[in-house]
Short mmCIF file of C-alpha atoms in Angstrom, two decimals:
data_model
loop_
_atom_site.label_atom_id
_atom_site.label_comp_id
_atom_site.label_asym_id
_atom_site.label_seq_id
_atom_site.Cartn_x
_atom_site.Cartn_y
_atom_site.Cartn_z
CA MET A 150 134.35 -27.67 1.29
CA LYS A 151 134.76 -25.07 -1.45
CA LYS A 152 131.45 -26.10 -2.94
CA ILE A 153 129.77 -25.80 0.47
CA MET A 154 131.26 -22.34 1.02
CA MET A 155 130.18 -21.18 -2.43
CA SER A 156 126.63 -22.44 -1.83
CA PHE A 157 126.52 -20.66 1.52
CA ALA A 158 127.79 -17.45 -0.06
CA THR A 159 125.18 -17.68 -2.79
CA VAL A 160 122.34 -18.14 -0.27
CA LEU A 161 123.69 -15.26 1.82
CA LEU A 162 123.90 -13.01 -1.22
CA LEU A 163 120.31 -13.82 -2.23
CA THR A 164 119.09 -13.21 1.32
CA LEU A 165 120.82 -9.83 1.55
CA THR A 166 119.48 -8.84 -1.87
CA ALA A 167 115.93 -9.73 -0.81
CA CYS A 168 116.28 -7.80 2.44
CA GLY A 169 117.65 -4.80 0.58
CA ALA A 170 114.75 -4.85 -1.84
CA ALA A 171 112.25 -5.02 1.01
CA GLY A 172 113.98 -2.22 2.88
CA SER A 173 114.00 0.07 -0.15
CA THR A 174 110.19 0.46 0.02
CA GLU A 175 110.10 1.46 3.68
CA GLY A 176 108.26 4.73 4.19
CA SER A 177 106.90 4.77 0.65
CA THR A 178 103.18 5.19 -0.10
CA ASP A 179 103.60 2.88 -3.07
CA THR A 180 103.68 -0.91 -3.09
CA LYS A 181 104.66 -3.48 -5.69
CA THR A 182 102.64 -6.12 -7.44
CA SER A 183 103.92 -9.65 -7.85
CA GLU A 184 104.84 -8.68 -11.41
CA ASN A 185 107.01 -5.87 -10.00
CA GLU A 186 104.64 -3.21 -11.29
CA GLU A 187 104.35 -0.16 -9.09
CA LEU A 188 101.06 0.48 -7.32
CA THR A 189 99.99 3.96 -6.25
CA THR A 190 98.10 4.12 -2.97
CA LEU A 191 94.98 6.27 -2.99
CA LYS A 192 93.54 7.15 0.41
CA ILE A 193 89.79 7.77 0.09
CA GLY A 194 87.95 9.32 3.05
CA VAL A 195 84.31 8.31 3.33
CA MET A 196 81.35 8.15 5.64
CA PRO A 197 79.96 4.61 6.01
CA SER A 198 77.35 4.58 3.24
CA MET A 199 76.05 2.47 0.38
CA ASP A 200 77.66 4.49 -2.40
CA ASN A 201 81.14 3.42 -1.28
CA MET A 202 80.44 -0.25 -1.97
CA PRO A 203 81.89 -0.46 -5.53
CA LEU A 204 85.15 0.99 -4.22
CA ILE A 205 85.20 -1.51 -1.36
CA VAL A 206 84.45 -4.42 -3.70
CA ALA A 207 87.13 -3.18 -6.10
CA HIS A 208 89.69 -3.47 -3.32
CA GLU A 209 88.39 -6.74 -1.88
CA GLN A 210 88.40 -8.43 -5.29
CA GLY A 211 91.78 -7.00 -6.31
CA PHE A 212 90.44 -4.97 -9.22
CA ASP A 213 92.33 -1.94 -7.91
CA LYS A 214 95.69 -3.71 -8.11
CA LYS A 215 94.81 -4.97 -11.58
CA HIS A 216 94.69 -1.31 -12.62
CA GLY A 217 97.82 -0.19 -10.77
CA VAL A 218 96.14 1.20 -7.65
CA ASP A 219 95.93 0.24 -3.99
CA LEU A 220 92.70 1.68 -2.60
CA ASP A 221 92.84 2.58 1.09
CA ILE A 222 89.21 3.29 2.07
CA GLN A 223 89.11 5.17 5.39
CA ALA A 224 85.72 5.51 7.09
CA PHE A 225 84.96 8.43 9.44
CA LYS A 226 82.22 8.70 12.05
CA SER A 227 81.34 12.29 11.21
CA GLY A 228 81.56 14.61 8.24
CA LYS A 229 83.62 17.07 10.27
CA ASP A 230 86.29 14.44 11.00
CA ARG A 231 86.39 13.50 7.32
CA ASP A 232 86.70 17.14 6.28
CA ALA A 233 89.50 17.75 8.77
CA ALA A 234 91.46 14.83 7.32
CA PHE A 235 90.90 16.15 3.80
CA GLN A 236 92.01 19.67 4.66
CA ALA A 237 95.12 18.31 6.40
CA GLY A 238 96.04 16.24 3.34
CA ALA A 239 95.70 12.98 5.28
CA VAL A 240 93.51 11.56 2.50
CA ASP A 241 93.78 12.07 -1.25
CA SER A 242 90.08 12.23 -2.00
CA ILE A 243 86.78 12.18 -0.15
CA ASN A 244 83.20 11.24 -0.85
CA ALA A 245 81.47 14.53 -0.05
CA ASP A 246 78.23 16.32 -0.71
CA LEU A 247 77.95 19.26 -3.09
CA VAL A 248 77.26 21.83 -0.37
CA GLY A 249 80.47 20.72 1.29
CA VAL A 250 82.26 21.29 -2.02
CA ALA A 251 80.96 24.88 -2.00
CA ALA A 252 82.37 25.35 1.51
CA TYR A 253 85.80 24.03 0.47
CA LEU A 254 85.86 26.44 -2.47
CA GLN A 255 84.88 29.36 -0.26
CA GLY A 256 87.71 28.40 2.08
CA GLY A 257 90.20 28.67 -0.76
CA MET A 258 90.70 24.99 -1.57
CA ASP A 259 91.05 24.29 -5.30
CA VAL A 260 88.66 21.34 -5.18
CA LYS A 261 87.37 19.50 -8.24
CA ILE A 262 84.56 16.98 -8.66
CA MET A 263 85.89 13.83 -10.31
CA SER A 264 82.58 11.95 -10.42
CA ALA A 265 79.21 11.49 -8.80
CA THR A 266 78.49 8.60 -6.45
CA GLN A 267 75.20 6.80 -5.86
CA GLY A 268 74.30 8.16 -2.45
CA GLN A 269 71.09 9.38 -0.89
CA PHE A 270 69.72 11.16 2.16
CA ASP A 271 66.36 10.12 3.60
CA LEU A 272 64.02 12.10 5.85
CA ILE A 273 63.14 9.80 8.75
CA SER A 274 60.54 10.78 11.34
CA THR A 275 59.21 9.43 14.61
CA ALA A 276 56.11 7.24 14.49
CA ASP A 277 53.73 10.13 15.32
CA VAL A 278 54.92 12.22 12.34
CA LYS A 279 53.02 10.79 9.39
CA GLU A 280 53.86 13.37 6.71
CA ILE A 281 56.17 16.29 6.09
CA ALA A 282 53.51 18.87 6.97
CA ASP A 283 53.42 17.43 10.51
CA LEU A 284 56.99 18.67 11.05
CA LYS A 285 55.94 22.31 11.37
CA GLY A 286 57.31 23.65 14.65
CA LYS A 287 59.27 20.46 15.34
CA GLU A 288 63.00 19.81 15.48
CA ILE A 289 64.88 18.24 12.55
CA VAL A 290 68.40 17.00 13.29
CA VAL A 291 70.89 17.55 10.47
CA LEU A 292 74.48 18.48 9.74
CA LYS A 293 74.11 22.22 9.32
CA ASN A 294 75.60 24.16 6.42
CA GLN A 295 76.10 20.96 4.45
CA GLY A 296 74.09 18.51 2.36
CA PRO A 297 71.80 17.22 5.15
CA GLU A 298 70.43 20.71 5.91
CA PHE A 299 70.02 21.42 2.19
CA ALA A 300 68.16 18.12 1.76
CA ALA A 301 65.90 18.89 4.73
CA GLU A 302 64.85 22.22 3.22
CA GLU A 303 64.21 20.56 -0.16
CA PHE A 304 61.91 18.05 1.57
CA LEU A 305 60.09 20.85 3.41
CA LYS A 306 59.30 22.52 0.09
CA GLN A 307 57.14 19.51 -0.77
CA ALA A 308 54.74 20.64 1.99
CA ASN A 309 55.11 24.37 1.27
CA LEU A 310 57.28 24.78 4.36
CA THR A 311 60.67 26.45 4.78
CA GLY A 312 63.56 26.11 7.18
CA GLU A 313 61.97 28.90 9.23
CA ASP A 314 58.96 26.67 9.97
CA VAL A 315 61.06 24.11 11.87
CA LYS A 316 64.01 24.04 14.25
CA MET A 317 67.17 22.79 12.52
CA ILE A 318 69.47 21.18 15.08
CA ASP A 319 73.12 20.58 14.22
CA VAL A 320 74.13 17.00 15.10
CA PRO A 321 77.23 15.97 13.12
CA GLN A 322 77.38 12.30 14.15
CA VAL A 323 74.71 10.22 12.45
CA PRO A 324 74.23 7.68 15.30
CA SER A 325 73.48 10.60 17.62
CA ARG A 326 70.69 11.72 15.28
CA VAL A 327 69.15 8.26 15.48
CA GLU A 328 69.39 8.33 19.27
CA LEU A 329 67.52 11.62 19.43
CA LEU A 330 64.75 10.16 17.27
CA SER A 331 64.58 7.00 19.37
CA ASN A 332 64.16 9.12 22.52
CA ASN A 333 61.52 11.34 20.86
CA GLN A 334 63.77 14.37 21.30
CA ALA A 335 63.33 15.37 17.64
CA GLY A 336 60.60 15.02 15.07
CA ALA A 337 62.79 13.93 12.18
CA ALA A 338 66.36 13.50 11.00
CA ILE A 339 68.26 13.36 7.74
CA LEU A 340 69.91 9.95 7.58
CA PRO A 341 71.89 7.79 5.14
CA GLU A 342 71.99 4.01 5.06
CA PRO A 343 72.37 1.80 7.03
CA PHE A 344 70.43 3.99 9.48
CA VAL A 345 67.45 4.22 7.14
CA THR A 346 66.96 0.45 7.31
CA ILE A 347 67.70 0.33 11.04
CA THR A 348 65.10 2.99 11.89
CA ALA A 349 62.51 1.28 9.70
CA THR A 350 62.74 -1.79 11.94
CA GLN A 351 62.13 0.50 14.94
CA GLY A 352 58.79 1.66 13.58
CA MET A 353 59.91 5.06 12.32
CA ASN A 354 58.55 6.61 9.13
CA ASN A 355 60.42 7.32 5.91
CA LEU A 356 59.06 10.56 4.49
CA GLY A 357 61.19 10.53 1.34
CA SER A 358 64.60 10.26 -0.27
CA THR A 359 66.69 12.72 -2.24
CA LEU A 360 66.32 10.20 -5.08
CA ASP A 361 62.59 11.02 -5.03
CA LEU A 362 63.50 14.70 -5.35
CA GLY A 363 65.71 14.00 -8.38
CA ILE A 364 68.84 15.24 -6.59
CA ASN A 365 72.22 13.51 -6.44
CA LEU A 366 74.24 15.35 -3.84
CA PHE A 367 77.24 13.04 -3.61
CA ALA A 368 80.59 13.20 -5.37
CA LEU A 369 84.18 12.02 -5.19
CA VAL A 370 86.38 15.10 -4.94
CA ALA A 371 90.07 15.95 -4.71
CA THR A 372 92.22 19.04 -4.98
CA GLN A 373 93.56 19.88 -8.42
CA GLU A 374 97.10 19.45 -7.10
CA VAL A 375 96.45 15.85 -6.03
CA ILE A 376 94.57 15.10 -9.27
CA ASP A 377 97.54 16.33 -11.29
CA GLU A 378 99.95 14.30 -9.17
CA LYS A 379 97.92 11.06 -9.24
CA ALA A 380 95.91 11.33 -12.47
CA VAL A 381 96.92 7.86 -13.69
CA ALA A 382 95.98 6.35 -10.34
CA PHE A 383 92.55 8.00 -10.35
CA LYS A 384 91.90 6.64 -13.83
CA GLY A 385 92.87 3.21 -12.54
CA MET A 386 90.51 3.69 -9.59
CA TYR A 387 87.56 4.32 -11.89
CA ASP A 388 88.44 1.38 -14.11
CA ALA A 389 88.52 -0.78 -10.98
CA TYR A 390 85.20 0.76 -9.85
CA ASN A 391 83.60 -0.23 -13.15
CA ASP A 392 85.02 -3.74 -12.86
CA ALA A 393 83.47 -4.02 -9.39
CA VAL A 394 80.07 -2.88 -10.65
CA GLN A 395 80.17 -5.50 -13.39
CA TRP A 396 81.29 -8.19 -10.91
CA MET A 397 78.38 -7.38 -8.60
CA LYS A 398 75.95 -7.72 -11.48
CA GLU A 399 77.36 -11.13 -12.38
CA ASN A 400 77.36 -12.54 -8.84
CA GLU A 401 74.65 -13.32 -6.30
CA GLN A 402 74.34 -11.00 -3.31
CA ASP A 403 75.59 -13.77 -1.04
CA ALA A 404 79.06 -13.21 -2.56
CA TYR A 405 79.34 -9.69 -1.17
CA ILE A 406 76.46 -8.95 1.22
CA GLN A 407 78.69 -9.47 4.27
CA LEU A 408 80.66 -6.40 3.20
CA PHE A 409 77.56 -4.28 3.81
CA ILE A 410 77.65 -5.50 7.40
CA ASP A 411 81.40 -5.30 7.93
CA GLU A 412 82.11 -2.05 6.06
CA ILE A 413 78.84 -0.09 6.00
CA GLY A 414 77.58 -1.05 9.44
CA PHE A 415 74.35 -2.94 8.85
CA PRO A 416 73.48 -5.14 11.85
CA GLU A 417 73.89 -8.86 11.21
CA THR A 418 70.23 -9.32 12.13
CA LEU A 419 69.18 -7.19 9.15
CA LYS A 420 71.19 -9.19 6.63
CA ASP A 421 68.08 -10.37 4.80
CA GLN A 422 66.58 -6.87 4.71
CA ILE A 423 69.45 -5.07 3.00
CA VAL A 424 68.32 -3.63 -0.33
CA VAL A 425 71.35 -3.49 -2.61
CA PRO A 426 71.19 -0.57 -5.07
CA GLU A 427 71.45 -1.25 -8.77
CA TYR A 428 74.93 0.16 -9.12
CA LYS A 429 75.97 1.60 -12.46
CA GLU A 430 79.37 2.39 -13.88
CA ALA A 431 81.07 5.62 -12.82
CA PHE A 432 79.34 8.78 -14.04
CA GLN A 433 79.91 12.49 -13.75
CA THR A 434 77.93 14.91 -11.58
CA THR A 435 75.47 17.05 -13.54
CA GLU A 436 75.85 20.80 -13.75
CA GLN A 437 72.20 21.06 -12.72
CA ASP A 438 72.84 19.32 -9.37
CA ILE A 439 75.91 21.48 -8.72
CA THR A 440 74.07 24.71 -9.54
CA ARG A 441 71.14 23.77 -7.30
CA ALA A 442 73.43 23.08 -4.34
CA PHE A 443 75.66 26.12 -4.95
CA ASP A 444 72.65 28.45 -5.21
CA TRP A 445 71.46 27.26 -1.79
CA ALA A 446 74.97 27.65 -0.40
CA GLN A 447 75.00 31.27 -1.60
CA GLU A 448 71.61 31.93 0.03
CA LYS A 449 73.03 30.68 3.33
CA GLY A 450 76.27 32.66 3.02
CA ILE A 451 78.33 29.47 2.79
CA LEU A 452 79.52 30.46 -0.67
CA GLU A 453 80.10 34.16 -1.27
CA LYS A 454 81.19 34.07 -4.89
CA GLU A 455 79.67 32.99 -8.18
CA ILE A 456 81.26 29.76 -9.39
CA PRO A 457 79.96 28.19 -12.63
CA ALA A 458 79.32 24.47 -12.28
CA LYS A 459 81.54 23.63 -15.25
CA ASP A 460 84.53 25.17 -13.47
CA VAL A 461 84.50 22.56 -10.70
CA LEU A 462 84.21 19.47 -12.90
CA SER A 463 87.43 17.54 -13.38
CA ASP A 464 88.25 15.85 -16.66
CA VAL A 465 90.59 13.30 -15.06
CA TYR A 466 88.25 10.49 -16.15
CA PHE A 467 85.32 12.07 -17.97
CA LYS A 468 86.31 14.23 -20.94
#
């Protein structure tokens, strides 16, 4: 009987200890690995787009946990919703465009660019608009005062047109831009993937990409306060990102193509038409791209002060 009681006491003690350990993490933003190493959760706010894929793969394959991070990728339907979450501190970092960065700085946020991402905007037109010059006098749907409007004006320059030669219509939600095109209520729209591929199957025309213009507008950004607080975690994030890029190079697309459907929003019917970018390891935004975007932001009154590009580049990963 004594032996039975001692065994019962031992089991009870172990059970209470386990429960206590589990309860001690309640309410914490950190988790534990199986090796009892602490993980820091990083909440990344994004729009559904191709340039998020290495981060998604890093989480799906566990590369983030390997480097001490738990990536929580949160997708938003519109840039305004993403920005609101960022300003409220609901996410640690966001994938934003450089004009948006200028707006944050003008609003007093101490925002820093940690790296570029491999994103693009395309100019998609209805079937009757064959070239950019045909857009004169027509409506172009964009997100005003941010990267899409900047991209639209850069495209117009290719045909010696300006923003004054068209009607820029502010439509924050990307699916709504596609709907306007489908109903012939606009001549063109600035779209990211997967909507570029979707509209191509509907007979619409692709008049160009920001990649063709030599512009990379996209970056991962965070406030300096959050960078200081979670510097080690951000370094782990980029190490995991690089691991994901290497993994994608070493594996066939069949190993990860479903993520483009589940996470980015490609229709299942277009599975065989998805063009996977040649992702490269993490890299820093160029001062040239920042200056180009900031100059435009100043012209539009979005940014009212002179901010050198080098002053907004973080050295959390790139020294």
